[in-house]
Amino acid sequence: MRVDELPVLHHVFDSGPDDPVFDTLLLGGPPLIGVIAVVGREPVSVVLVVLYLLAFAGYLPYKWVRNRRQEA
Amino acid sequence: MNVSYAPVGRDVGRMLQALSGLVRITILVALVWGEYYVLPALLLSALVTFASGRLLTHAFRDASDPGKLHGMMVAAAGWFSVALFGSLPFFLIAWTIALDPMLLDPPALSGRAASTVGAFREPLNAVFESMSGFTGTGLTMTDDESALPRTLQWWRTFIEWVGGVGVIVLTTAILARPGSGSLTLYESEARSEKIHPSIVSTVRTIWWIFLLFTFVSILVLWLAGMPLWGAINHAMTGLATGGFSITDNSIATYESAVIDFALVPVMVLGSIAFPIHYLILQGDLKNLYTDLQTRWVFGFFGLGSALLSAMLYASGTYSSLFDAVRYGLFQFVSAMSCTGFQTAVDATNVALGKWSTQAQLTVTFGMVVGAAAGSTVGGIKLIRLATLVKGIRYRIMDVFVPDTAVRRLDIDDRRLTEEEANRELGEAAIISVLWFVFLAMTTFVLLLVLPESQYTLENVVFEVASAQGNVGLSSGITGPGMPTVGKLFFLFNMWIGRLEIIPVLVLLRALFTRGGLYR
């Protein structure tokens, strides 16, 4: 069975903007919050959260620039 | 005209079944926090809700697909029923604590904690809280939210989060029923734009976007310094532009400018229409300025915040410019996004109800207008304001052009014919007029029932606009001690505000006609 055929995951992959990065961010959110709940405010959890938010905030303009280049 | 109630009964039954699922999810939260004494109350709430829903869907299983009339009646009746049944956890948990059954061993509460939870033993207070939650209003019957059991804190947050997107959107996503019936229901819940041709795909994508933004918001707030439980709850109610808090003084409790500023983008995200979010996630960032409503969201938020900050600074409400900008920006965005988080309270600075009259009316203006249609906000909505402004200009310009001229009204990227322009302008005008009629009606009633000289007229208008705009900012009127008539009127205001008035009036007309009260 492929990952996108699993019971809950196939809804995630079928919906949304059909983008593996955003799908990963969506699926990675709950485990990351779980990590925070377990380890608390430690350097490792802070770094993970910063990386997550940078990936989200940075990917949007990256995708926009990439689309514009493809259109050009 | 004879109206068949079968489609209404069946679809309201489906909504109640979905609600039962929400209560069952909440059982997990009770288990995580070790609040085992709430389990019987939650199980009973889930069972009663599910059985009622099952009874309705079974009794009307052969009902036809809903038409426009039924769609409106389902939306109005469904939201009312969901608020009614959603009050069960509040009511039953409050009574569990009061009765103190030996085996369950609930906590012994005293002082403000006891009065906070005890308020929900009154059924009307429990229904008020539930209606306020589902409609994303945020006005509350609690005295000290931090004293609530974690399970009830979560239930308040959860119903606001679901209500922000919509109960029908949730039901459609879970009980996927393709076809015109789902589209009719979707449109009757104050939504119109679709993301995909299929309505089921559209609502699932809306939930996908909402979930991703929820996780991002939780992490932003946690990084800004909020404890994790606070970040989870406030991210959910902030994104849903609901405004329930788990602390006594809303966001002011944290006394952190970083948290205040971190919440602003969360509320802004909730103010932008989901189809625009979808396009932005596709990499089409130009929609941030090409879409009329989104452009106006940023324009109004920017100008309104600047104006409010200037008023607060000039009037001496805050002595430093930074404080004036901090509280002015937060409160205007909170008001216009219809969130209702409050940072201006007496405990840390100057309460909203003590701001100058012009500052309070500026915030009231934001609450009345609201942000983008198709998002999670309340109010009249920017697209209607745009239609009214452009429509009035169009009407005035009529005088200056020859009768034979072919004219078009441009709204956003749509070019409307004369007939379309008349229809859209008429709809926007009707809803706006009704909005002000009900605002005036409840203001009048409150002025009659509230103790004389305790509240000013601007306090009352502010509170009513907050209830009807599903905002939740308070000048101090709402609370368990509020007169019963006031609570009943606010219930009505919150209900009509969430559904944009017409569906509720359609339902009431149908009920009165059936009861022989209206011919």
Coordinates of C-alpha atoms in Angstrom, one line a residue, chain A residues 11-12 15-17 19 22-23 25-26 29-30 32-33 36-37 40-42 45-46 49-50 52-53 56 60-61 63-64 67, chain B residues 196 201 204-205 208 211-213 215-216 218-228 232 278 280-286 289:
Chain A
H11 CA -7.7 12.9 2.4
V12 CA -4.7 15.1 3.0
S15 CA -7.3 17.9 -0.8
G16 CA -5.3 21.2 -0.5
P17 CA -3.1 22.8 -3.2
D19 CA 1.9 20.4 -3.2
F22 CA 2.5 21.9 2.1
D23 CA 1.3 18.3 2.6
L25 CA 4.0 20.7 6.7
L26 CA 0.4 19.8 7.4
G29 CA 2.4 19.9 12.5
P30 CA 0.8 17.5 15.0
L32 CA 5.9 18.8 16.2
I33 CA 3.3 20.1 18.7
I36 CA 6.8 20.6 22.3
A37 CA 4.3 19.0 24.7
G40 CA 8.8 21.8 26.6
R41 CA 10.6 25.1 25.7
E42 CA 14.1 23.7 25.0
S45 CA 12.1 22.4 20.2
V46 CA 12.6 26.1 19.5
V49 CA 9.6 25.3 15.3
V50 CA 11.7 28.1 13.7
Y52 CA 9.0 24.8 10.4
L53 CA 7.9 28.4 10.3
F56 CA 6.2 27.8 5.5
L60 CA 5.3 30.8 -0.5
P61 CA 7.6 33.5 -2.1
K63 CA 6.9 29.1 -5.2
W64 CA 5.7 32.5 -6.5
N67 CA 5.9 30.1 -11.1
Chain B
H196 CA -13.3 23.3 -7.0
S201 CA -13.8 18.8 -2.7
R204 CA -12.4 19.4 2.2
T205 CA -9.9 21.9 0.8
W208 CA -7.1 21.4 4.7
L211 CA -5.8 22.8 9.6
L212 CA -2.5 23.9 8.1
F213 CA -3.0 27.5 9.3
F215 CA -0.7 24.4 13.2
V216 CA 1.3 27.4 11.9
I218 CA -0.1 27.5 17.3
L219 CA 3.6 27.4 16.6
V220 CA 3.8 31.2 16.0
L221 CA 2.1 31.9 19.3
W222 CA 4.2 29.4 21.2
L223 CA 7.4 30.9 19.8
A224 CA 6.1 34.3 20.8
G225 CA 6.1 33.1 24.4
M226 CA 2.6 31.7 25.0
P227 CA 2.4 28.5 27.0
L228 CA 1.5 25.5 24.7
I232 CA -3.4 25.8 21.0
Y278 CA -6.0 28.5 -1.9
I280 CA -1.9 32.0 -2.6
L281 CA -0.9 28.5 -1.5
Q282 CA -0.7 27.7 -5.2
G283 CA 2.0 30.4 -5.5
D284 CA -0.3 33.1 -6.9
L285 CA 0.7 35.9 -4.4
K286 CA -0.6 38.7 -6.6
Y289 CA -3.5 43.0 -4.0

